[in-house]
Structures are given as structure tokens and as C-alpha cells.
XYZ file of C-alpha atoms in Angstrom:
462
model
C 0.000 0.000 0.000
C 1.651 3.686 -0.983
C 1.847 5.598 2.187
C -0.285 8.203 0.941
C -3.204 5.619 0.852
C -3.133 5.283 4.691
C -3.204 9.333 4.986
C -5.912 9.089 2.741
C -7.802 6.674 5.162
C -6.532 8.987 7.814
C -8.389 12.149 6.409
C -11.514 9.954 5.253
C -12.167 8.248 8.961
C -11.078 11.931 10.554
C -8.009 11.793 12.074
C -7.703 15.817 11.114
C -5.529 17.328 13.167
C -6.715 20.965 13.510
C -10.376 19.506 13.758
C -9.289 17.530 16.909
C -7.579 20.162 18.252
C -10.494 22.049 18.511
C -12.380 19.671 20.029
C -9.438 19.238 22.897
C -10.073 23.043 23.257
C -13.995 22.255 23.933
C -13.981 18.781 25.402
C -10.268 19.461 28.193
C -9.759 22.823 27.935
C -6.618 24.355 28.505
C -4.483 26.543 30.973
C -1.505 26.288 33.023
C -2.258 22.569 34.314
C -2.703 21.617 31.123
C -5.304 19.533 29.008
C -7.121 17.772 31.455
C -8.461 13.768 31.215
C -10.064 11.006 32.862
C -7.341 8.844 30.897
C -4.636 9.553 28.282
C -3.827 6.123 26.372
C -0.040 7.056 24.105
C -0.005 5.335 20.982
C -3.253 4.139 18.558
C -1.870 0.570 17.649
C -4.243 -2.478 18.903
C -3.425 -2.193 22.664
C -4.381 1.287 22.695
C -7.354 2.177 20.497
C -9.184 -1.094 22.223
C -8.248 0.695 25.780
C -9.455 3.996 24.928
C -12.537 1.887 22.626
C -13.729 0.636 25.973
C -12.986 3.762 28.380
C -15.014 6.327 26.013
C -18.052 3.866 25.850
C -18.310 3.952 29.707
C -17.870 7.781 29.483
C -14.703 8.672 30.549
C -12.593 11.770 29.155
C -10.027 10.583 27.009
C -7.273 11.347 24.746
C -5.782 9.061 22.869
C -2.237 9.934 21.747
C -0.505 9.110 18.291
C 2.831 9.756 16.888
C 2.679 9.581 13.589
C 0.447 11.213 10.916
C -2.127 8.093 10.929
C -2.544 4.822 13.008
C -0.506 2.036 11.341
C 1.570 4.607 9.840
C 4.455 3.518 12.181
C 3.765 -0.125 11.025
C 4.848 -1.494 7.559
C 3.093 -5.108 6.205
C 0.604 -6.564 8.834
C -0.111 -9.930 10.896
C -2.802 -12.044 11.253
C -6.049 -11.457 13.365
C -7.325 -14.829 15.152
C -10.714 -14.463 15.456
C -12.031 -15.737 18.521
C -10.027 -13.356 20.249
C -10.593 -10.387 18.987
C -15.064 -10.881 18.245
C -15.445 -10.910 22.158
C -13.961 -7.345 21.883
C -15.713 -5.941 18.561
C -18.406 -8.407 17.718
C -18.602 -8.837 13.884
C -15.515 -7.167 13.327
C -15.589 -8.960 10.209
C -18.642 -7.122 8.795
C -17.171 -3.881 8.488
C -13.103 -3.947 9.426
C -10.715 -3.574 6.440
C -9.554 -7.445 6.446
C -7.352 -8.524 3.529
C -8.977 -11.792 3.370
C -9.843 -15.082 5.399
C -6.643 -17.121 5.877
C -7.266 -20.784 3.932
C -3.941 -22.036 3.561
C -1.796 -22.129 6.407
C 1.747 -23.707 5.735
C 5.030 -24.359 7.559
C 8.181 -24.423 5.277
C 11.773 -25.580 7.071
C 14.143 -24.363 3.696
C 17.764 -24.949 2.785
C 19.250 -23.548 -0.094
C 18.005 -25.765 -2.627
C 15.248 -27.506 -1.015
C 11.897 -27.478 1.177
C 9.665 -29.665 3.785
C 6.400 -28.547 4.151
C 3.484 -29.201 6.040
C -0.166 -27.191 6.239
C -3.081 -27.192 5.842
C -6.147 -26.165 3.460
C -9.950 -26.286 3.876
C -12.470 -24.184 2.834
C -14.187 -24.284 5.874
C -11.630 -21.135 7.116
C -13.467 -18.916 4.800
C -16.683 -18.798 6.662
C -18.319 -18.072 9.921
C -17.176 -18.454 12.732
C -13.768 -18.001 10.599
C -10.171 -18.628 12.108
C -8.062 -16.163 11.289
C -7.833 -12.973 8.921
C -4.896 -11.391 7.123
C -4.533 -7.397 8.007
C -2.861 -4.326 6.822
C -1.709 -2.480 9.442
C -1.678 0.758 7.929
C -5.552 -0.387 6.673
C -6.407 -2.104 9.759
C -5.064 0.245 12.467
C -6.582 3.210 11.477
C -10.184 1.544 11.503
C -9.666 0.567 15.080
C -8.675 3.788 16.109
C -11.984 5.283 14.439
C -13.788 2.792 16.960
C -12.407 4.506 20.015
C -13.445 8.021 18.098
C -16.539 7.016 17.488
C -16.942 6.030 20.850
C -16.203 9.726 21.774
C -12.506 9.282 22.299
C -10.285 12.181 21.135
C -7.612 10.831 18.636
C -4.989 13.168 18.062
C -2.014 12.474 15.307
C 1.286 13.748 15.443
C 1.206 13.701 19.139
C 4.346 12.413 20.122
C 4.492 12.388 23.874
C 8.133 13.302 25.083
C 7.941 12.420 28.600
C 5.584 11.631 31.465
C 4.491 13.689 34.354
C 5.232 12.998 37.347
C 4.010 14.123 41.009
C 5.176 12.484 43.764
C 6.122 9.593 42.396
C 3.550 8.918 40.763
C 2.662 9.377 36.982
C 0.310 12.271 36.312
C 0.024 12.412 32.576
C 2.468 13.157 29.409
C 4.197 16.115 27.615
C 3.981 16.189 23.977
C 6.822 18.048 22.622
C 6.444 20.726 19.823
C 5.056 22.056 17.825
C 2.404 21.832 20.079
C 4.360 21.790 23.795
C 1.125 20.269 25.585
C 0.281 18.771 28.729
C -2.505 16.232 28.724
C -3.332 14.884 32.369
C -5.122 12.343 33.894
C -5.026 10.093 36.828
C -4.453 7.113 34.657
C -2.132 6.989 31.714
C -2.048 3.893 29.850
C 1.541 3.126 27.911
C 0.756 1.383 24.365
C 3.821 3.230 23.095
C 5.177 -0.164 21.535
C 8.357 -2.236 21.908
C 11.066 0.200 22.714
C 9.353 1.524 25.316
C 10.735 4.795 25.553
C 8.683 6.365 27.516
C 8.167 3.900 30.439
C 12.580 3.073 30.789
C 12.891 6.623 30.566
C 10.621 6.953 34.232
C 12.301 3.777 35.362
C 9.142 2.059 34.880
C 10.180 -0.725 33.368
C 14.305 -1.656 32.714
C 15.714 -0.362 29.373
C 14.953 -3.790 26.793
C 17.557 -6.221 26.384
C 19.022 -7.325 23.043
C 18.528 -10.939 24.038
C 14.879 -10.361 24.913
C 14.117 -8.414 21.690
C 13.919 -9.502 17.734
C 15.051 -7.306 14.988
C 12.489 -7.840 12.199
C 12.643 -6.465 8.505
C 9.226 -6.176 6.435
C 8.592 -5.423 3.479
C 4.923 -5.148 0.858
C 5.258 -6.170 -2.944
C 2.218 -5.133 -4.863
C 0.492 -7.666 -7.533
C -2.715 -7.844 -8.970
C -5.065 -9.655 -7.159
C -5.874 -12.017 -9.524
C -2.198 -12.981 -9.949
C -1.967 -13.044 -6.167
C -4.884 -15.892 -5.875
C -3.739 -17.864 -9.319
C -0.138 -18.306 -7.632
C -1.538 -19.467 -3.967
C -4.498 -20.882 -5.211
C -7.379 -18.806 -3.816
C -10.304 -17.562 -3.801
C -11.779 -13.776 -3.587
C -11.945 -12.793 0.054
C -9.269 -15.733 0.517
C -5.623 -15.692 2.253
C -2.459 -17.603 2.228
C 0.133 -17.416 5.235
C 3.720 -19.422 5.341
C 6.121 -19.611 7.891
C 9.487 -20.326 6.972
C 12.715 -21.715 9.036
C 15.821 -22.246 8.172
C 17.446 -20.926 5.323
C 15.077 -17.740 5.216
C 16.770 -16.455 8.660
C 20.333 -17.794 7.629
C 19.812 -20.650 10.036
C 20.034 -18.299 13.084
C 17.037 -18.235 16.001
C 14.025 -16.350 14.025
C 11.338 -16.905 11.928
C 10.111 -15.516 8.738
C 6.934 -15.276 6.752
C 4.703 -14.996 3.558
C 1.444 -13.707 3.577
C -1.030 -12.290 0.925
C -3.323 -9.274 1.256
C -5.668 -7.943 -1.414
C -3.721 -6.624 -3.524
C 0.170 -7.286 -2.347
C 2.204 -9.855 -0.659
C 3.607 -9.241 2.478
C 7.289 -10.460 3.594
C 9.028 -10.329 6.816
C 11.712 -12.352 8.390
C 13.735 -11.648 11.463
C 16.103 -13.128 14.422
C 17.026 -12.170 18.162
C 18.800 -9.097 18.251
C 21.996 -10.243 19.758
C 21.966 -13.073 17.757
C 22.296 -11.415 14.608
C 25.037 -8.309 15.461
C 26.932 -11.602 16.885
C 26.787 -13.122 13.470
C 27.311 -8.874 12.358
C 24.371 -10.093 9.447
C 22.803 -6.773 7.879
C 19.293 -7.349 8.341
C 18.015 -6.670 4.817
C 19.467 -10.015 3.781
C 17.342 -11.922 5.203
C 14.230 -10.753 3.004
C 16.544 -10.820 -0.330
C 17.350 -14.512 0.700
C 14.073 -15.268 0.692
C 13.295 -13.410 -2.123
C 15.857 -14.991 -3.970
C 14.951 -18.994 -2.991
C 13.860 -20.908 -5.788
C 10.681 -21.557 -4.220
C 9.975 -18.336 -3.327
C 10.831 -16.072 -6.610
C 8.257 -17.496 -8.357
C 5.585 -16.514 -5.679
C 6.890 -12.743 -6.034
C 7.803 -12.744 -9.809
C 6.933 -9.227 -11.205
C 5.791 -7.804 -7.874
C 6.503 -4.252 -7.337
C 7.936 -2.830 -3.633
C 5.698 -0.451 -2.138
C 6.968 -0.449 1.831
C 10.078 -1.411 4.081
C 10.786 -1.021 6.903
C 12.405 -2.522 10.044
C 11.295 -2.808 14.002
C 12.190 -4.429 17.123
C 9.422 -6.950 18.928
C 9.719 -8.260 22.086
C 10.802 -11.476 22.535
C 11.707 -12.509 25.766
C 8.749 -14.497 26.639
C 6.915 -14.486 29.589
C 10.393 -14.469 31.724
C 11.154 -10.885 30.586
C 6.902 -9.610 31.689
C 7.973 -6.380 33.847
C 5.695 -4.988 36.404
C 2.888 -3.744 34.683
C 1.256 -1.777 37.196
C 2.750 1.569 38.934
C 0.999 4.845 40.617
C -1.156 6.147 37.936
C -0.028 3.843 34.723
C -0.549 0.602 33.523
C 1.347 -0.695 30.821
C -0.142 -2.795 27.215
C 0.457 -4.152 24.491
C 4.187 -4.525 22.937
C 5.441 -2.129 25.243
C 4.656 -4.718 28.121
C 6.126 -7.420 26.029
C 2.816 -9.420 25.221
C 3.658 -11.046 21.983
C 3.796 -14.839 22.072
C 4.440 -16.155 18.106
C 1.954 -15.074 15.930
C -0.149 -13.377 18.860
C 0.912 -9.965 18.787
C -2.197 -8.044 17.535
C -4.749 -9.519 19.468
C -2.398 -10.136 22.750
C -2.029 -6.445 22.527
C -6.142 -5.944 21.907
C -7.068 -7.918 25.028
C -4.505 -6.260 26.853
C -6.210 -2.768 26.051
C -9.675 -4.240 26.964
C -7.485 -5.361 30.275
C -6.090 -2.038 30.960
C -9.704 -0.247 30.289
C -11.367 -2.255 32.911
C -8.395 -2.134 35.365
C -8.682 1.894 34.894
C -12.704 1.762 35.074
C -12.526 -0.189 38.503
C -9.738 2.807 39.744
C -12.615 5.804 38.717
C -15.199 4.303 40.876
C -12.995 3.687 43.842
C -11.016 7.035 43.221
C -7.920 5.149 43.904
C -5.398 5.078 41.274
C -2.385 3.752 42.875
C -0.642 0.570 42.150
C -2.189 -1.636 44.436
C -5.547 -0.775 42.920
C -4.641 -0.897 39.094
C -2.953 -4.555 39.928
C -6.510 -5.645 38.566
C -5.146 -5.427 35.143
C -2.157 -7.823 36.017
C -4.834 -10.105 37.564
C -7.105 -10.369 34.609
C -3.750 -10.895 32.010
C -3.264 -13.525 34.618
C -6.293 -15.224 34.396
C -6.820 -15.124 30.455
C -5.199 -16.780 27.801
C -2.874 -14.228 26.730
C -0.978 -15.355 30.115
C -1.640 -18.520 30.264
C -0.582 -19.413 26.957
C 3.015 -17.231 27.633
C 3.268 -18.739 30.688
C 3.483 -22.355 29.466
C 6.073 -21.409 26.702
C 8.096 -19.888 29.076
C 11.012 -22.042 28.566
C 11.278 -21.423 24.833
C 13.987 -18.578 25.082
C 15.832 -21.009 27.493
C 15.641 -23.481 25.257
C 16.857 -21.866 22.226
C 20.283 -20.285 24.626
C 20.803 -23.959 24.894
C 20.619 -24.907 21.485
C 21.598 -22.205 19.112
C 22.332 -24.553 16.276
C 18.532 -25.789 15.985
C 17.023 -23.921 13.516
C 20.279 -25.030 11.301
C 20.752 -28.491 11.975
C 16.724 -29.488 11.679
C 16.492 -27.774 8.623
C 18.885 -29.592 6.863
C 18.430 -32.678 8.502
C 14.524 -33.008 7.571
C 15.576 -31.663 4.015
C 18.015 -34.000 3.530
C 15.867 -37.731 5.295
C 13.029 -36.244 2.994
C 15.253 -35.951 -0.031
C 16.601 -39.507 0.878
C 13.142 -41.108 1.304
C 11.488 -39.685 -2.095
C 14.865 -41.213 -4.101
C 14.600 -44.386 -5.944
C 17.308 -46.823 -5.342
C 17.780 -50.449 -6.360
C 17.813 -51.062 -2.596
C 15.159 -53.075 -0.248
C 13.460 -50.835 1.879
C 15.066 -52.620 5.075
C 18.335 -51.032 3.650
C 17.066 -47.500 2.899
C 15.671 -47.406 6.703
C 19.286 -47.819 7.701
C 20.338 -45.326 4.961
C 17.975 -42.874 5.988
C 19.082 -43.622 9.958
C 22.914 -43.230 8.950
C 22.046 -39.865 7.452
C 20.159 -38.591 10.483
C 23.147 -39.815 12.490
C 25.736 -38.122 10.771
C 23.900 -34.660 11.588
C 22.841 -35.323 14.828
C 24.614 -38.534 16.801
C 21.801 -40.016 18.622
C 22.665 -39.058 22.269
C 22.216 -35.020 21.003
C 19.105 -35.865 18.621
C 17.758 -37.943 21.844
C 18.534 -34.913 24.209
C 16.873 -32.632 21.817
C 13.946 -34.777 21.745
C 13.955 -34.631 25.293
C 14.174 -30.521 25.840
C 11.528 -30.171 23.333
C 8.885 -31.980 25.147
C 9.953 -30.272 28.532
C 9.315 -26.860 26.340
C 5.842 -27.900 24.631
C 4.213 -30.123 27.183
């Protein structure tokens, strides 16, 4: 999508800049303590349009702060949107939210150079209510969500970017946005949604700076192609989808995934690793998208497609080990910036997280208490949904890969290779090609490692 296409969203859903500000003059007012709220929620991504959603439907005052010139517009390609996560927050989302298509054909690919194991699956069945998942633009998808929390009576004002919080007493009073328009906006609640390098927040000593070992480094990037091209070559249908994850090869073999997935009219491409990992191996990021672009079965997929976005940014990755506290005197914390992403549940982890945070701040008006024992509700509710839950039983998963670097290169290759072996025809009986095919997995992996592996693996997954 050209980036003028999400300012064009921007102006047609009425994210106008002067426009809002004259509604801040009528709805806050302003003086010498500044614009005042019943929340301010920084940064219109998932985590905080669904807080600010949910706070302006009960009828609170708020402002909901966004960097750049749109939502999304901070956010190049998109993700998938699972969704019996995110109907319990917008029922029939699907009715009326700028989706790129129902997701059909879900594949894994574990790539060499030369060479690719697959598995997936298709069936039609994705492509109708209640659904599974949907493929989303951010730069389409974000700026519909934030026109939910408008509509809802929020005030959504771009190029807001908040330089610093306020604080009083120790505890956190609101934000300053820096020039040009040098504003205070506070509340007795501010909810961080500012995203994964959570600037704000280690800058108050909220939450520690990020480490490079708990954060990814991922490059995306949009190719445009008709959409009838885009459904011959994956085999869809219109209002269809086609995601692929790929290991191995596409992320030169280090920790890190990559993946495929088609929108309406383009393709979308990203691949990344953990931060450390790749200035250790001093890799320049943009080669892992040109060596997936450039895999033999990958360049057909893209063949004629024209760039239209790139971009890079850092996701949290440390799991449910590297959680900080998410509740302080007079802010709660959401979405990226609290380090909710588990695998392919970023978007919604941060949605539910907003809803969280909107009920945690709801509870805090009607007691009038707004310190951190009483927003610890919104820790207790993560807790006791599945966004927890589900990080909390794959908390081993950055432990495991510190112990085994070498995985995402030696399985790879090894299932590349036993599947190469097994679809050869040799004038052999099959007795003897078990033992060839046995010999080969040895000679990757003697079977004391490939027995210890086995082992880890269930201790991570169980």
C-alpha cells in the first residue's frame, strides 16, 4: 500500500488534526495545568485504540495519543487477526473492518538452499463463519480501530508524540507532547501502548531499558500484484488468504522466523532473528528478506511484484520471563510495550490487553484510587486469560533456544536432507534404505544429542 493511501484513510475516517484540536479546546480545555483527562492512552496501535474503545463507551474523558500522521503509519506489512479473540472485543468485526482476506492455507516451510519440507493445511471451511483467522494491513487495519475509540467519543490526536511523562510524587500524572504543540494532557491514569522500545516507560524507570537478548530485529517489506495474480499463484479464492512460515534458510539458520502472507492486492514479507543473535553473526538485516526473495521456491511466488513499503522494528521477545511490572501509581502498561507477543499473537495479545487495561482503569474511577495496588486488577485479569496462560506455558522457549543455538540449522537440513533420501529411488530393499535414511540422520545429529533434543523439546511444549 503507498503511504499516501493510509493518509488518505486517515483524512476519510477523521483523524484531522486541527479539527481535533479544537475539540481538545472544547472537550479538556486548557491553561496552566494543562489539558485535562479522565485517561490519556499514548499510541493508537491495537493495545491502545481497544483501551481507549472501551474507556469512552463507559464515558470517561479521554485522549488518545498518536505519533505519527495516521494509526498504522508507524507499522509497515501486517499480521494475522485470530478471530475468537478479537469478536469478544468488537463483535462482527468482520462485517465492516478492512480485512485482507480469510486465511485458507496455512503452511510451515523448514528451507535450505536448494530444497523445502512442508506441512499445512487447506480447507475451505476457514473462509466462513465463525472463521479462524484474517490477514490485516496495518496501515488499513489500524486506522479503523482507532476510528472505533473516536466514534466512541474518544479524542484521537495524530502527530502527538508524547516526550515524557508527568510525574508528582512519584507517581505518573500524565504526558508532555513536545512541539510544535508543547502540551500537557493529564489524567489520573495513563495507559503506555507506546510499543516495543518503550521509551517512555525506561525513561521513568518504569520498566528496565529492553535487552538485546529479549528483543527480535524484524525487517518487512509489501510487494504489490494484482489480485488475480496473487490468488492464481496461492491458489485462492476472492476474500481468501495464504500465510507461510518459513525456518531455516530464510533467517540464515540463526534463532528467528520468517513469513509470507497475501493481502488484497500485495504480498507481504518479513523475516527476522534475536537481536543479539544477529550483530553476533554482524548479518545486515536486509538479507534476510533478499534470501528469501531470492529462494527458488519463493521467486516465483513474487515474480513481477513491485515494492511499495520497508521497513524494520524491534518486537519483544523474551517471553513471559522478561513480563515487567505492569502496574505503577497512575499507569498501567499494554500491548508490545509490556512485552505481550507470544508467536503469531501480537495483535490480538495487545487488543485484550487494552480491553485489560480499560477495565483495570474503570474499577480505579469508581474507587477514586489510582495507585498501584488498585490498578494490579489489570495484572490479575492478564493472569487469568489466555494471553498469560498461553506465555506462561512457553516460558522455557527462550531457554531453550540459549541452549541450542544450532537448531534452527541443523533441523532444517536434517529433515531436508531424510526427505530428499526417502522420495529417491534406489535399487535397494526398503530394510536397507531405513538404515540409509538412519545413517544420514546420524551423521547430523549422533543419537545421544538428537535424543537430548527430543527430550528438551517436550519439557518446552508439554
Amino acid at each position: 500500500m503507498h503511504p499516501w493511501e493510509g493518509e488518505r484513510l486517515a483524512r476519510e475516517i477523521g483523524f484531522r488534526t486541527q479539527t481535533a484540536l479544537a475539540r481538545l479546546e472544547e472537550l479538556a480545555g486548557t491553561g496552566p495545568g494543562g489539558s485535562r483527562f479522565d485517561c490519556v492512552v499514548v499510541g493508537a496501535g491495537p493495545a491502545g485504540s481497544t483501551a481507549a474503545y472501551f474507556l469512552a463507551r463507559a464515558g470517561l474523558k479521554v485522549a488518545l495519543l498518536e505519533q505519527g500522521p495516521f494509526p498504522g503509519a508507524k507499522n509497515v506489512g501486517g499480521g494475522a487477526l485470530y478471530t475468537q479473540m478479537m469478536a469478544p472485543l468488537f463483535p462482527g468485526f468482520w462485517r465492516e473492518a478492512p480485512l485482507e482476506g480469510a486465511i485458507v492455507n496455512q503452511e510451515y516451510h523448514l528451507l535450505t538452499e536448494d530444497g523445502a519440507v512442508t506441512l499445512g493445511v487447506k480447507n475451505a471451511r476457514f473462509a466462513r463463519p465463525p472463521y479462524n483467522r484474517f490477514s490485516v494491513l496495518k496501515a488499513r487495519f489500524d486506522p479503523w480501530l482507532a476510528r472505533q475509540a473516536q466514534r466512541a467519543g474518544a479524542l484521537v490526536l495524530v502527530n502527538h508524540k508524547a516526550d515524557s511523562l508527568l510525574m508528582e510524587g512519584g507517581r505518573v500524572t500524565g504526558v508532555l507532547v513536545g512541539r510544535p504543540y508543547a502540551r500537557e494532557f493529564r489524567a489520573p491514569v495513563t495507559i503506555l501502548a507506546e510499543g516495543a522500545g518503550a521509551i517512555l516507560a525506561s525513561k521513568a524507570g518504569l520498566i528496565p531499558k529492553p535487552k538485546k537478548e529479549n528483543m527480535s530485529l524484524y525487517v518487512k517489506e509489501v510487494l504489490a500484484l494484482p489480485p488475480e495474480t496473487i490468488r492464481e499463484r496461492f491458489g485462492l479464492r476472492p476474500g481468501q488468504a495464504a500465510v507461510i512460515g518459513l525456518f531455516g534458510h530464510s533467517t540464515a539458520y540463526l534463532t528467528g522466523t520468517a513469513a509470507i502472507y497475501t493481502c488484497r492486492d500485495c504480498i507481504g514479507i518479513n523475516a527476522g532473528s534475536i537481536l543479539n543473535r544477529m550483530a553476533q553473526a554482524r548479518l545486515n538485516p536486509i538479507a534476510f528478506l533478499e534470501r528469501i526473495k531470492a529462494h527458488p521456491f519463493v521467486r516465483p511466488l513474487i515474480a513481477g511484484a513491485r515494492p511499495m513499503e520497508f521497513m524494520a522494528r524491534l518486537i519483544p521477545d523474551g517471553g513471559y520471563p522478561a513480563i515487567p511490572k505492569l502496574h505503577h501509581a497512575g499507569v498501567l502498561i499494554a500491548g508490545d510495550t509490556a512485552g505481550l507477543v507470544n508467536g503469531t499473537h501480537g495483535i490480538n495479545n495487545a487488543a485484550v490487553s487494552g480491553r485489560f487495561a480499560a477495565e483495570a482503569v474503570l474499577a480505579a474511577h469508581r474507587k477514586g484510587d489510582f495507585g498501584a495496588e488498585a490498578l494490579a486488577l489489570y495484572r490479575e485479569l492478564l493472569e487469568g486469560s489466555f494471553v498469560m496462560t498461553d506465555l506462561r506455558a512457553h516460558a522455557g522457549v527462550p531457554r531453550f533456544y540459549e541452549r541450542h543455538p544450532d537448531v534452527m540449522d541443523v533441523y532444517p537440513k536434517l529433515a531436508n536432507e531424510l526427505a530428499y533420501q526417502l522420495a529417491m529411488v534406489y535399487p535397494m530393499p526398503k530394510r536397507e534404505k531405513r538404515r540409509l535414511l538412519w545413517r544420514e540422520a546420524l551423521a547430523v545429529r549422533p543419537w545421544p544429542r538428537l535424543l537430548g533434543d527430543i527430550v528438551d523439546t517436550i519439557r518446552v511444549v508439554r
